[in-house]
Backbone as numpy.savetxt, mean C-alpha at the origin, in Angstrom:
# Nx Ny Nz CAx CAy CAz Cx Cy Cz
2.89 -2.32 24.39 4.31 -2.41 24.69 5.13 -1.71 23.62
6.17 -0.98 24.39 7.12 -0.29 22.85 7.84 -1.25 22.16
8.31 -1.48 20.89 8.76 -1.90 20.32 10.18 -2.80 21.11
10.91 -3.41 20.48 12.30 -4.01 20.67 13.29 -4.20 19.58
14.19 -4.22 19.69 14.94 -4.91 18.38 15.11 -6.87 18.06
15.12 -6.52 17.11 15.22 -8.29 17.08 13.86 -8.82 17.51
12.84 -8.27 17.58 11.35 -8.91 18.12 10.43 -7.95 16.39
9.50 -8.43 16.20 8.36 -8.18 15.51 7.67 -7.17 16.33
6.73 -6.25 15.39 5.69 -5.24 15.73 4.88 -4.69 14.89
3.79 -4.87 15.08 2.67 -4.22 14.27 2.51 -2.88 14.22
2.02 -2.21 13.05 1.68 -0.69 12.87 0.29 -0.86 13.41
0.00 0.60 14.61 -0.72 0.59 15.09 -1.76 2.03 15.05
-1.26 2.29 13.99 -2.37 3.43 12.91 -2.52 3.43 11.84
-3.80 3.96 11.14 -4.04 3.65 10.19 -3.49 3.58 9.01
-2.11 4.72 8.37 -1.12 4.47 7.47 0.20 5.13 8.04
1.14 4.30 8.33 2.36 4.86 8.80 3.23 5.14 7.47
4.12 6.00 7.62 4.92 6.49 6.37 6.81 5.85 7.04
6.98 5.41 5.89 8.56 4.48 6.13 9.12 5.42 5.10
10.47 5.95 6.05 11.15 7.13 5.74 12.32 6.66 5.36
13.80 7.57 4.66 14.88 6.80 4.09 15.50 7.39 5.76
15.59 7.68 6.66 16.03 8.34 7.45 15.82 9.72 8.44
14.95 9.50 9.62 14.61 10.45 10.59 15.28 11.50 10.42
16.30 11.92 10.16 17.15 13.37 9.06 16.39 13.45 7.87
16.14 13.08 7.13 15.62 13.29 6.14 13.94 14.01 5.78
13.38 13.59 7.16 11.94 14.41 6.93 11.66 16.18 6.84
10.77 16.32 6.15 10.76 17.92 5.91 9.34 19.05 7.31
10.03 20.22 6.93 8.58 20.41 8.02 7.74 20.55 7.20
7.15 20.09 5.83 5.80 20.08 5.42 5.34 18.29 6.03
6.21 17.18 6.44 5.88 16.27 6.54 5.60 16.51 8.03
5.07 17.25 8.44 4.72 17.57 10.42 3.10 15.93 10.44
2.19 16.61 9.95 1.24 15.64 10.14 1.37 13.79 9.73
2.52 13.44 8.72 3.15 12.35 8.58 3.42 11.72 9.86
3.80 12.66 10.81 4.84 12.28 12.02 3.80 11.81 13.53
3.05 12.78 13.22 2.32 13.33 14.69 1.74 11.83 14.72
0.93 11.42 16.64 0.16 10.56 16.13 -1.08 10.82 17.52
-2.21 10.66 16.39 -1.99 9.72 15.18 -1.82 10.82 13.66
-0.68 9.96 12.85 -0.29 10.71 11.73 -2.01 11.20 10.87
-1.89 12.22 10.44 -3.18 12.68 9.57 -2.69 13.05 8.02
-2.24 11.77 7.50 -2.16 11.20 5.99 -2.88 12.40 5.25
-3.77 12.30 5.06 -4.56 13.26 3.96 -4.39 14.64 4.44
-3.94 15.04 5.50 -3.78 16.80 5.60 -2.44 16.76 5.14
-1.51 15.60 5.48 -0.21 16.00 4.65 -0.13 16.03 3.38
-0.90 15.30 2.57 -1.03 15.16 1.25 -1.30 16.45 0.96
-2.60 16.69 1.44 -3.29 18.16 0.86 -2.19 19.08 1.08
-1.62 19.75 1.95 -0.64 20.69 2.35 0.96 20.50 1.03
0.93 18.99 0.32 2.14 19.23 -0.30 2.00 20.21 -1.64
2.75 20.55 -2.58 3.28 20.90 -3.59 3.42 20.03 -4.68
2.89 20.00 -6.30 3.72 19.08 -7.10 4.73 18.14 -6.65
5.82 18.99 -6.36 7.47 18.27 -6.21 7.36 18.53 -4.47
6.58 18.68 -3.71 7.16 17.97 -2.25 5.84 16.31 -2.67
5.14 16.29 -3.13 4.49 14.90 -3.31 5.52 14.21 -3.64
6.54 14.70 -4.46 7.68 13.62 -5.15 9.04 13.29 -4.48
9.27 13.91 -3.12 10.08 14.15 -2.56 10.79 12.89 -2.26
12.21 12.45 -2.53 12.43 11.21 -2.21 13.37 10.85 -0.94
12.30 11.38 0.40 12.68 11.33 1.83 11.95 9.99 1.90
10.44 9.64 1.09 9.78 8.82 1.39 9.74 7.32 0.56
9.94 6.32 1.64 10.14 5.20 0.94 8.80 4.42 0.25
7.84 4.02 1.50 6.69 3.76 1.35 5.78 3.75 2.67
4.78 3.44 2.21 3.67 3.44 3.70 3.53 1.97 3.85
3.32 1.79 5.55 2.26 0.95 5.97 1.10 0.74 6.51
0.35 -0.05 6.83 -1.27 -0.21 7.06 -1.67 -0.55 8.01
-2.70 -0.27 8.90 -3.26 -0.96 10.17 -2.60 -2.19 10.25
-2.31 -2.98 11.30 -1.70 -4.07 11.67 -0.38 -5.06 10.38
-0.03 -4.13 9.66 0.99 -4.58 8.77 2.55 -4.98 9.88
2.95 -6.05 10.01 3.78 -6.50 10.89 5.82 -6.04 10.08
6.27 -5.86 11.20 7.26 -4.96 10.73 8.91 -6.42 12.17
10.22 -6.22 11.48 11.00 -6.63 11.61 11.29 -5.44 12.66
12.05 -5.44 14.23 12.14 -4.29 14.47 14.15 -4.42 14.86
14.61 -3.39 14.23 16.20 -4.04 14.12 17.32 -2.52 14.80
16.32 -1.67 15.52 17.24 -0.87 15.94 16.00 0.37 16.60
16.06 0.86 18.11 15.43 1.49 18.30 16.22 2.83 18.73
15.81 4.02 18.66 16.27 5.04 18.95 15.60 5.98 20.23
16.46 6.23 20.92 16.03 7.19 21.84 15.08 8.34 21.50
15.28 8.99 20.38 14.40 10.22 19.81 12.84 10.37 19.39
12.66 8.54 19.07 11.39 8.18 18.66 11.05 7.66 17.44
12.53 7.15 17.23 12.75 6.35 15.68 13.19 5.01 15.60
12.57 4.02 14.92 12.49 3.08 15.14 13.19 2.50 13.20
14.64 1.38 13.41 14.99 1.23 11.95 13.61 -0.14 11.70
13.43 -0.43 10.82 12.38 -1.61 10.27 12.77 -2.19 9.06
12.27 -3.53 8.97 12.22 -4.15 7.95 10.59 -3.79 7.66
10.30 -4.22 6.49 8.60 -4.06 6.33 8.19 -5.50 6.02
7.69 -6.64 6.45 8.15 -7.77 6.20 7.38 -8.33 5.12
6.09 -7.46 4.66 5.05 -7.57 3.74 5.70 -7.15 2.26
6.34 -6.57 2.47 6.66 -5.68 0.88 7.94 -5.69 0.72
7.94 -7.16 -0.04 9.78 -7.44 -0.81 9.95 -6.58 -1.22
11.90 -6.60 -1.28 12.34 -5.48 -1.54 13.68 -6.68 -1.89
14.01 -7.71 -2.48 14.86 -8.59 -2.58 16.15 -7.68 -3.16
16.53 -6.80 -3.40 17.73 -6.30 -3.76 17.94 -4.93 -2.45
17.32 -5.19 -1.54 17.51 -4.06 -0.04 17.85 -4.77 1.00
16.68 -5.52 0.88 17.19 -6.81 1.80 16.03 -7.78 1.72
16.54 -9.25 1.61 15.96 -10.47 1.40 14.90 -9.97 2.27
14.56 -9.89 3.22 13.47 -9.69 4.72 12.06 -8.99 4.01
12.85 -8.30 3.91 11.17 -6.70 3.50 12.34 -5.82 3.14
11.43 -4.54 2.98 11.63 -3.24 2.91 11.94 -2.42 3.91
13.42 -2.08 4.13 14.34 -1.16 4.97 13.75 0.33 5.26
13.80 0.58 6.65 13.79 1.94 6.54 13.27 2.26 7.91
12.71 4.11 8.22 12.34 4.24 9.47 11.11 4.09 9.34
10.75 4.23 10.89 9.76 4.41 11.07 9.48 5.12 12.33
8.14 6.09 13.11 7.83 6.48 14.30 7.92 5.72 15.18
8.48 5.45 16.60 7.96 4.38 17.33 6.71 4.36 17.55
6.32 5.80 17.57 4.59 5.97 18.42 3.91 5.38 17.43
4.20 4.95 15.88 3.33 4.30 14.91 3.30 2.92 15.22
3.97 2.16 16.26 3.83 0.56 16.28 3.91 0.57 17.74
3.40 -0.94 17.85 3.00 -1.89 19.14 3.54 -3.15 18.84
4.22 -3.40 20.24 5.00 -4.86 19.59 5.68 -5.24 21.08
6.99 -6.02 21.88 7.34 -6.89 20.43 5.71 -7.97 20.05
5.55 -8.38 19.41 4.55 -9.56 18.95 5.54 -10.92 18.21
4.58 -12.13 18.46 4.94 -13.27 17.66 5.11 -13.36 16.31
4.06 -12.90 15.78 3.60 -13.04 14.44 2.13 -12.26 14.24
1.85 -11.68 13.14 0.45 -11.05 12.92 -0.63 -12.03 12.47
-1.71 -12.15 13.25 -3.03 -12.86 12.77 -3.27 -13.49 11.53
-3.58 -14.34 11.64 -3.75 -15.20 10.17 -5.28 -15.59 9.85
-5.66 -16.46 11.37 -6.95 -16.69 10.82 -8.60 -16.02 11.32
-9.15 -16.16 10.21 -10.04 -15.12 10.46 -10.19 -13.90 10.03
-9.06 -13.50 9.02 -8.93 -12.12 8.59 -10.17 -11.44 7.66
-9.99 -10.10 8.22 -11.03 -9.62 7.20 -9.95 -8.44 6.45
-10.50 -8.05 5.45 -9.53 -6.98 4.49 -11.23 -5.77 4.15
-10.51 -4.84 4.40 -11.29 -3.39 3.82 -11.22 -3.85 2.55
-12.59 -3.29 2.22 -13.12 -3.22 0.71 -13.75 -1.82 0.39
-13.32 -0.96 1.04 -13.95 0.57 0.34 -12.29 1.05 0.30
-12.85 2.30 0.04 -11.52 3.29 -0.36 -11.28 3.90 1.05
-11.95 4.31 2.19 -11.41 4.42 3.29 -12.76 3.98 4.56
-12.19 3.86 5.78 -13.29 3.64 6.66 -12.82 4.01 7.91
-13.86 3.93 8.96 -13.25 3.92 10.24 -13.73 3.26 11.69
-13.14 2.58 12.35 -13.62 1.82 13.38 -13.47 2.97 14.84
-14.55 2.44 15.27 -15.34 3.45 16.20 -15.38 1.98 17.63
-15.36 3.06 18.76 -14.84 2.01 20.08 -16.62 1.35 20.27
-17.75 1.86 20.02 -18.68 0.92 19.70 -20.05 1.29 18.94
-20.79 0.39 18.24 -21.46 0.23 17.06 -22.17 1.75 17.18
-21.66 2.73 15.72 -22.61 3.53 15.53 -21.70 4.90 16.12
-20.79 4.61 17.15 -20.01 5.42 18.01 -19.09 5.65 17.17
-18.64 7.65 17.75 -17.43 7.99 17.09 -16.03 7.99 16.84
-15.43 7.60 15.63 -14.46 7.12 15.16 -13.45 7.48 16.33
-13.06 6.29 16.54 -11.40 5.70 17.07 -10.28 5.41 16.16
-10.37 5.38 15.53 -9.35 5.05 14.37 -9.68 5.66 13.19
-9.69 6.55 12.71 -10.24 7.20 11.62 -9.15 6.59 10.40
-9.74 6.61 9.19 -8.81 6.50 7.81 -8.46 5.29 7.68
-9.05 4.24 8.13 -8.31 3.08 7.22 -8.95 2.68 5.93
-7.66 2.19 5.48 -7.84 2.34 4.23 -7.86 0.98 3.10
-8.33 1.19 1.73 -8.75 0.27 1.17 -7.53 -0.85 1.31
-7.88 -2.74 1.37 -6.47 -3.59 2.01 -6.25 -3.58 2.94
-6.51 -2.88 3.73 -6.20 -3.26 5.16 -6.55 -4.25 6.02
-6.24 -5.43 6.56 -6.35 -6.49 7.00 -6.85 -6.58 8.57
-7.56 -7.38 8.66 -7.84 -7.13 9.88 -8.38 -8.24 10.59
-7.96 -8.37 12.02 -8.82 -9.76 12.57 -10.01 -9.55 13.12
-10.54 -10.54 12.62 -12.06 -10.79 13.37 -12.18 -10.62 14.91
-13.32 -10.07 15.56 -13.55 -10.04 16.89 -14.74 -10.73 16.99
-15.69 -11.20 16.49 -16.99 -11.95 16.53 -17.84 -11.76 15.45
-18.89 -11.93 15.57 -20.03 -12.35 14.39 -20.47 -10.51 14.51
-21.38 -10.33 13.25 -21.45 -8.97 13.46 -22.82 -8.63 14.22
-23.33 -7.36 14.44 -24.13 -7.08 15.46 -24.60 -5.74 14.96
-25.93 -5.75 14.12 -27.59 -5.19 13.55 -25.91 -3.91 12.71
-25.29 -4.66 12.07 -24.79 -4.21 10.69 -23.02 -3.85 10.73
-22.81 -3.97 12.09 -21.68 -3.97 12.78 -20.48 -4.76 13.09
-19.62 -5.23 12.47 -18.55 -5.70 12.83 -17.42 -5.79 13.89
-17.47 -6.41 14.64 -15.85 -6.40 15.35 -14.79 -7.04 15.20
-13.73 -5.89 15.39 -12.33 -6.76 14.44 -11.67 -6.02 16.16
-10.52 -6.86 15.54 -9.19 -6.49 16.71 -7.97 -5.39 16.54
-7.48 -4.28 17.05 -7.06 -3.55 16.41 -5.82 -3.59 17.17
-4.63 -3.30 16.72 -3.44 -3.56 17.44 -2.85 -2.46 18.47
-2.47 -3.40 19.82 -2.21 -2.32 21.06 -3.83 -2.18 21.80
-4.77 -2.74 21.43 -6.41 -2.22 21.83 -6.37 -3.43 22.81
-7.49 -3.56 23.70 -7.99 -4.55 24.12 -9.59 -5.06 24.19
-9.97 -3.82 23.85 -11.38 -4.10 23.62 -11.88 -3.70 22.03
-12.54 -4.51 21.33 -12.58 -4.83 20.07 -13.13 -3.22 19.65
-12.96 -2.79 18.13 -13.71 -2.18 17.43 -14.72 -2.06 16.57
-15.15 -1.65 16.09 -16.42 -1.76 15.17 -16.41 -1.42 14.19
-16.50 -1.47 12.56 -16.62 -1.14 11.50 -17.98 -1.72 10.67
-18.68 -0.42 9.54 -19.89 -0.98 9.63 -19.67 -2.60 8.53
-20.55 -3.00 8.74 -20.55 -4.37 8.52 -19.91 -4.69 6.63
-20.63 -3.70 5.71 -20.18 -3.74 4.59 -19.04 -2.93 4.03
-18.43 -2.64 4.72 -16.43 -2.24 4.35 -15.60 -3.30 4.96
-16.39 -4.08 5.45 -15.13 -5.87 5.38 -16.02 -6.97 4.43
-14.68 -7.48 3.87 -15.37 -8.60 3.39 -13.91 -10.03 3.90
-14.27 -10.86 4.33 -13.17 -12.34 4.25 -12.04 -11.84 3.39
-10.94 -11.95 4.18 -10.14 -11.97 2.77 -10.40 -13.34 2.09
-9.63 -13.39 0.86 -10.16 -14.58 -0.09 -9.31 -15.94 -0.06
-9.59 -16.83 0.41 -8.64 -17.75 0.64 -8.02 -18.72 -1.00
-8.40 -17.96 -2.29 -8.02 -18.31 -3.99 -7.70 -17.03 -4.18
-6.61 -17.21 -5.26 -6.19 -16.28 -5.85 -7.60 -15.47 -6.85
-7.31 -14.57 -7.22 -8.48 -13.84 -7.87 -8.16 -13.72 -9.34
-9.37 -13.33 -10.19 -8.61 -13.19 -11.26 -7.91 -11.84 -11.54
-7.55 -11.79 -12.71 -6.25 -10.40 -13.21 -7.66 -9.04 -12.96
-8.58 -9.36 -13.94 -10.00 -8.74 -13.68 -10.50 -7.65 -12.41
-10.30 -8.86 -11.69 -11.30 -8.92 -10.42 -10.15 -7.08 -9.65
-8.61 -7.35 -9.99 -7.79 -6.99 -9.32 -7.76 -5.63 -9.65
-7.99 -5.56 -11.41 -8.18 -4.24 -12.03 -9.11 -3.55 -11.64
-10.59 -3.86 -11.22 -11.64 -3.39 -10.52 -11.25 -2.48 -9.58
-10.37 -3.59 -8.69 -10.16 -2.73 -6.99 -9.30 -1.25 -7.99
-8.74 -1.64 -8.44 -7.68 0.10 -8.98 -8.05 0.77 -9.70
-9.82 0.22 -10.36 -10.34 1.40 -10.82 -10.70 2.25 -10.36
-10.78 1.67 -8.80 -11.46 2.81 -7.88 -10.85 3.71 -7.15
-9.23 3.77 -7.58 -8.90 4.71 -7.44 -8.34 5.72 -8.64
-9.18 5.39 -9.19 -8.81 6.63 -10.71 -8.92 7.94 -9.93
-7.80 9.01 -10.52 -8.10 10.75 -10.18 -7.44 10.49 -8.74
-6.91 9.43 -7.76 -6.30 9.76 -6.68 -4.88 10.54 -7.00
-4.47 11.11 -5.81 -3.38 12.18 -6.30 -2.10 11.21 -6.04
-0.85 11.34 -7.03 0.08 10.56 -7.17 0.92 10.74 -6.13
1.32 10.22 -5.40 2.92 10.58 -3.98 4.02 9.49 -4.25
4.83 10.39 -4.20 5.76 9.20 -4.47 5.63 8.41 -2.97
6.10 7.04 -3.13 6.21 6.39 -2.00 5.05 6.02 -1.19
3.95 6.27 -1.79 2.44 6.29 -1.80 1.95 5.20 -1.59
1.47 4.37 -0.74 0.62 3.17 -0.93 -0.51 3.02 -0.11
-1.22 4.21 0.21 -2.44 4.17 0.70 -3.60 4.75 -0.44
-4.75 4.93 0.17 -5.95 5.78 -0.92 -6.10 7.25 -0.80
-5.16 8.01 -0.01 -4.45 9.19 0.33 -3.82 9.46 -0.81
-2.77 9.18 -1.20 -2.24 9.21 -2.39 -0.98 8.06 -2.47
-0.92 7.62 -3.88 0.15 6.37 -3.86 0.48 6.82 -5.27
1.93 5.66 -5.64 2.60 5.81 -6.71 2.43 4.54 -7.78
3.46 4.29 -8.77 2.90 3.55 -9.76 2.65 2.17 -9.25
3.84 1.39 -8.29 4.17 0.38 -7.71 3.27 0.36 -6.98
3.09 1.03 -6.19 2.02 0.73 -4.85 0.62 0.56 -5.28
0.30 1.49 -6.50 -1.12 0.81 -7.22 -1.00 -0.70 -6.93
0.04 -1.01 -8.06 -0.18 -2.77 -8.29 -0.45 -3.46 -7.29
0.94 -3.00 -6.37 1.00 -4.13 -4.15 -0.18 -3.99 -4.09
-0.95 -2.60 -3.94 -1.91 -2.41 -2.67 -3.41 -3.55 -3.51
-3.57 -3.57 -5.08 -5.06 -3.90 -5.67 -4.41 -5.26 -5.65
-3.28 -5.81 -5.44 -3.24 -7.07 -5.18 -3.77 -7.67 -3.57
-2.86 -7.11 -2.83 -2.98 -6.74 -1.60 -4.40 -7.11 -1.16
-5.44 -6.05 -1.40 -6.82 -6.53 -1.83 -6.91 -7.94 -1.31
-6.78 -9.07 -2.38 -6.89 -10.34 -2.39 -5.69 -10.99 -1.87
-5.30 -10.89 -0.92 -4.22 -11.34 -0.09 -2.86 -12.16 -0.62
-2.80 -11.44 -1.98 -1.88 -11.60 -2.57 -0.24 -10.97 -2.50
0.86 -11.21 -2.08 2.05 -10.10 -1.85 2.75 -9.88 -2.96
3.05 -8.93 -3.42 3.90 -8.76 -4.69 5.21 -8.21 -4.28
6.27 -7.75 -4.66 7.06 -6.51 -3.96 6.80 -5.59 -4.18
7.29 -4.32 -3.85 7.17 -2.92 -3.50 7.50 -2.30 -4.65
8.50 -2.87 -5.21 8.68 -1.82 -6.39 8.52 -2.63 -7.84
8.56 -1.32 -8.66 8.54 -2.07 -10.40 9.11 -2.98 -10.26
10.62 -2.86 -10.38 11.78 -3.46 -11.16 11.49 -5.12 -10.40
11.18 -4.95 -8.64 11.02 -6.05 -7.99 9.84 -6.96 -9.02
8.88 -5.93 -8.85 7.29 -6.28 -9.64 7.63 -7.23 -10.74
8.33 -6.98 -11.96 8.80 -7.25 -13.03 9.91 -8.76 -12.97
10.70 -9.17 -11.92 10.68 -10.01 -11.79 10.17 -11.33 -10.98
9.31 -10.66 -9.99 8.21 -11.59 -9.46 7.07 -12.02 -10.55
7.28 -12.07 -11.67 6.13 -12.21 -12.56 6.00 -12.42 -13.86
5.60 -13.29 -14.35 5.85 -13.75 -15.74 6.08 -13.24 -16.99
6.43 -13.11 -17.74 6.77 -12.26 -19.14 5.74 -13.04 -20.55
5.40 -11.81 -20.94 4.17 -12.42 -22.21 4.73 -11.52 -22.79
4.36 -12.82 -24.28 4.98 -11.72 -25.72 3.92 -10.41 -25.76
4.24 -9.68 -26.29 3.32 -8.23 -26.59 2.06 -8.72 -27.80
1.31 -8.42 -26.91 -0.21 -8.80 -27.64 -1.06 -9.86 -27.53
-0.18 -10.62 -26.48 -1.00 -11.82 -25.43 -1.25 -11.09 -24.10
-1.12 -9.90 -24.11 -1.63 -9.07 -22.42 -3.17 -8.87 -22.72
-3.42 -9.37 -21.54 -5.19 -9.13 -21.05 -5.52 -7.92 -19.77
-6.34 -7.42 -19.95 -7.08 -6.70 -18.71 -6.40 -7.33 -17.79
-5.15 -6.94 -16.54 -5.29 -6.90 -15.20 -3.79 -7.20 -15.18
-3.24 -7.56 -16.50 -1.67 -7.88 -16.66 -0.80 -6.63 -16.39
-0.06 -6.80 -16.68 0.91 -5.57 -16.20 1.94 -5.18 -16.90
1.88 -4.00 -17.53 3.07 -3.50 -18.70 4.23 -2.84 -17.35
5.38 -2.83 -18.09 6.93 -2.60 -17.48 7.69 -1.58 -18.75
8.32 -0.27 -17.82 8.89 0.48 -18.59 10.12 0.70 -17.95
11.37 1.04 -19.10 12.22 1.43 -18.97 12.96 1.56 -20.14
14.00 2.67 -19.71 14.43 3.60 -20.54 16.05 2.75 -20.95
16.53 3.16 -22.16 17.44 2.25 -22.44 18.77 1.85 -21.61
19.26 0.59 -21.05 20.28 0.80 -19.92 20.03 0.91 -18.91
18.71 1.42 -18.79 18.25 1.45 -17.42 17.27 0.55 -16.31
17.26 0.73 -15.70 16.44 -0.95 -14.86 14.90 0.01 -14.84
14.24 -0.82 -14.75 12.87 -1.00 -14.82 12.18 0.36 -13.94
11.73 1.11 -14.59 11.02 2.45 -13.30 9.50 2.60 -13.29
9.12 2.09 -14.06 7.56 2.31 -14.20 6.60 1.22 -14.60
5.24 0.94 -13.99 4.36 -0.19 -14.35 3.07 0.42 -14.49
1.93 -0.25 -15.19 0.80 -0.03 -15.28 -0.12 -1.14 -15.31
-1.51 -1.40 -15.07 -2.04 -2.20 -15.21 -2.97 -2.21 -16.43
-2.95 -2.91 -17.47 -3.01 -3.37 -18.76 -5.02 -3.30 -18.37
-5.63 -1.95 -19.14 -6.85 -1.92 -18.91 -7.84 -2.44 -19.77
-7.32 -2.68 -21.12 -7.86 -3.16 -22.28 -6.77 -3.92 -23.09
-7.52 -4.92 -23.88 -6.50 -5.69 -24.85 -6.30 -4.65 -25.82
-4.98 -5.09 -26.19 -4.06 -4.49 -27.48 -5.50 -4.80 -28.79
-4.93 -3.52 -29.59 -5.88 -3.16 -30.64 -4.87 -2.40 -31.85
-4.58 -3.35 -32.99 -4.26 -2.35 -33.79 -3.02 -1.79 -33.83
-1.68 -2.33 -32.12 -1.02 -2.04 -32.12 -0.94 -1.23 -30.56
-2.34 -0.45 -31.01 -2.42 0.41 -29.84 -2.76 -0.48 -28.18
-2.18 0.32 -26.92 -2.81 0.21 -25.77 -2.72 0.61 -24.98
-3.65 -0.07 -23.43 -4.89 1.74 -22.78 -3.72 0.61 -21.39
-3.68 1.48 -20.24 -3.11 0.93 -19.39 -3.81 1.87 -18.09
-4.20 1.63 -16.48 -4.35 2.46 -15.90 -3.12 2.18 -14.64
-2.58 3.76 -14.43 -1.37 3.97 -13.59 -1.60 4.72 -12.59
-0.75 4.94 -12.07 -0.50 6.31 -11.73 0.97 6.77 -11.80
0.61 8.11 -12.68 1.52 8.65 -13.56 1.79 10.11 -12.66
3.37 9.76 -13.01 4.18 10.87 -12.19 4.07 11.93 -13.16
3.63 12.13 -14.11 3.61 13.39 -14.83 2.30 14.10 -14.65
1.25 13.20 -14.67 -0.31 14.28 -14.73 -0.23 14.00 -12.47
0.47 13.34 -11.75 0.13 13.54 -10.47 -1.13 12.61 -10.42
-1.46 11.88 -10.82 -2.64 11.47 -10.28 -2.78 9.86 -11.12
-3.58 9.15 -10.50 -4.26 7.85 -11.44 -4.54 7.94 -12.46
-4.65 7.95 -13.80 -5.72 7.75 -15.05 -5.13 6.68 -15.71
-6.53 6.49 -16.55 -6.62 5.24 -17.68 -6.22 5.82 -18.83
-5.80 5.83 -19.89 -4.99 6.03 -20.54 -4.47 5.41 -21.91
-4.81 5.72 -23.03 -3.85 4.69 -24.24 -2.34 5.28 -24.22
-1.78 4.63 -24.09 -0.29 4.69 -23.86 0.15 5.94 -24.94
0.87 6.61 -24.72 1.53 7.73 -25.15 2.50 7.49 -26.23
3.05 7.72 -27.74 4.56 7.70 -27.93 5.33 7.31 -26.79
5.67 8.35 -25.99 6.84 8.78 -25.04 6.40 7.71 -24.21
5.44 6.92 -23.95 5.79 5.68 -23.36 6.23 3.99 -23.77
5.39 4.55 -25.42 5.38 3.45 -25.96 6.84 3.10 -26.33
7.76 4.28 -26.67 9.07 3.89 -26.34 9.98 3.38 -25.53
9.28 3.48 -24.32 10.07 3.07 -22.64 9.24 1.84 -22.56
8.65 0.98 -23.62 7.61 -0.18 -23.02 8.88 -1.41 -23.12
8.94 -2.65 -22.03 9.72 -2.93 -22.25 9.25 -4.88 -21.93
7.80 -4.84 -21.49 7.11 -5.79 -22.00 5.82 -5.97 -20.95
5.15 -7.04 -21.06 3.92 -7.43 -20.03 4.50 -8.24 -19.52
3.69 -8.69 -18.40 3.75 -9.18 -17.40 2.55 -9.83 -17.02
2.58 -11.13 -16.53 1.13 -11.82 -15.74 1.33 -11.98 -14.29
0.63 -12.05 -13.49 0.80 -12.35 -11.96 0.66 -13.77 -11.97
């Protein structure tokens, strides 16, 4: 069913891109659009500074459930994102467009029990066991409901707008976790994307930005954080400098200015010194890292989840 206003709807490909405004997209963003959108050819096709382009707000994920508050004749749909606070945009979620052809709706509410969450860096469910991909690219976090017990290594989950279940192989789902995880456990999931290429507005394994690291390796463990630093930074506790552990979270900003940058705290403080892994808008990409001068000046404290 197409979308509605005032009704709920699920994204119904594998990473949809939430835009500041259907005017605003470029023609290098053509494969963003199409569907199903092909995420990684748009990535590959950008430039340094079209990766940084700030048309793009953030992405969403296979069955990520969306507020739907205005539809357009053209094929644009306004959204809340209802997963990824944005408490100074709007109390709800995170504002912005979206494709209609990227969602299925209206819906009640998105699946709760029974969920499974991706645990690789990407995968793809195929219409049956062993058969070729139907859904190509989903990606690490992505949530998903169960369709039955699995079958000689095979999984079936439910995919949104489908009616007959899909298949993913059996070890790229695991339960999501019904306990919080530790800080540790969380740093793991984001080691594994060291060397991914940086996008602004990024929150898939395609390419993502500093914020969306943190959401998405929380995300992981069915944890919600908000979408951005500055949000990040006050959803979350403050530690004096040199009580941060592996998986905590350093906060930067420049004097006067609100909060623009986070990292996840990869090693304990040593000496003064410390290693953080991001993803950094200057090298374009993920790395681990001992903090720089030029950051250690913009440090403006840790953070615990």
């Amino acid at each position: 069913m197409a979308p509605q206003p005032g009704h709920q709807a699920v994204v119904r490909v594998a990473v949809a891109t939430l835009w500041t405004a259907p005017e605003a997209v470029r023609a290098i963003d053509r494969p963003a659009l199409a569907d199903p959108p092909d995420v990684a050819a748009w990535i590959a096709a950008m430039d340094t500074e079209q990766q940084v382009g700030d048309c793009v707000l953030t992405q969403l994920l296979l069955g990520e459930p969306v507020l739907v508050t205005e539809v357009r004749p053209d094929g644009w749909a306004r959204v809340v994102a209802l997963g990824q606070p944005a408490a100074k945009l709007d109390v709800r979620g995170y504002p912005g467009w979206l494709r209609t052809a990227h969602l299925v709706g209206p819906v009640d509410a998105a699946p709760t029990a029974g969920t499974l969450v991706v645990d690789v860096v990407r995968t793809a469910l195929r219409a049956a066991p062993d058969g070729p991909p139907a859904l190509p690219g989903v990606v690490l976090g992505t949530h998903l409901a169960s369709a039955g017990r699995p079958v000689d290594g095979w999984r079936p989950v439910r995919a949104p707008g489908g009616v007959d279940p899909l298949w993913a192989p059996e070890g790229d789902l695991v339960p999501l976790p019904g306990e919080r995880p530790e800080a540790k456990e969380v740093l793991a999931v984001a080691e594994r994307l060291r060397d991914l290429v940086y996008v602004w507005g990024g929150l898939s394994t395609d390419g993502i930005d500093c914020s969306g690291l943190v959401h998405l390796a929380w995300r992981r463990y069915g944890t919600t954080l908000p979408r951005d630093a500055d949000d990040q930074a006050e959803a979350t506790t403050p530690l004096a400098l040199d009580d941060e552990r592996p998986g905590d979270l350093y906060f930067f900003a420049r004097p006067g200015r609100r909060i623009h940058h986070v990292g996840i705290v990869s090693a304990e403080p040593h000496d003064g010194r410390r290693r953080m892994l991001h993803a950094c808008y200057r090298t374009r990409r993920v790395v681990e890292e001992e903090l720089p001068e030029a950051r250690v000046a913009t440090l403006v404290g840790a953070h615990r989840v």
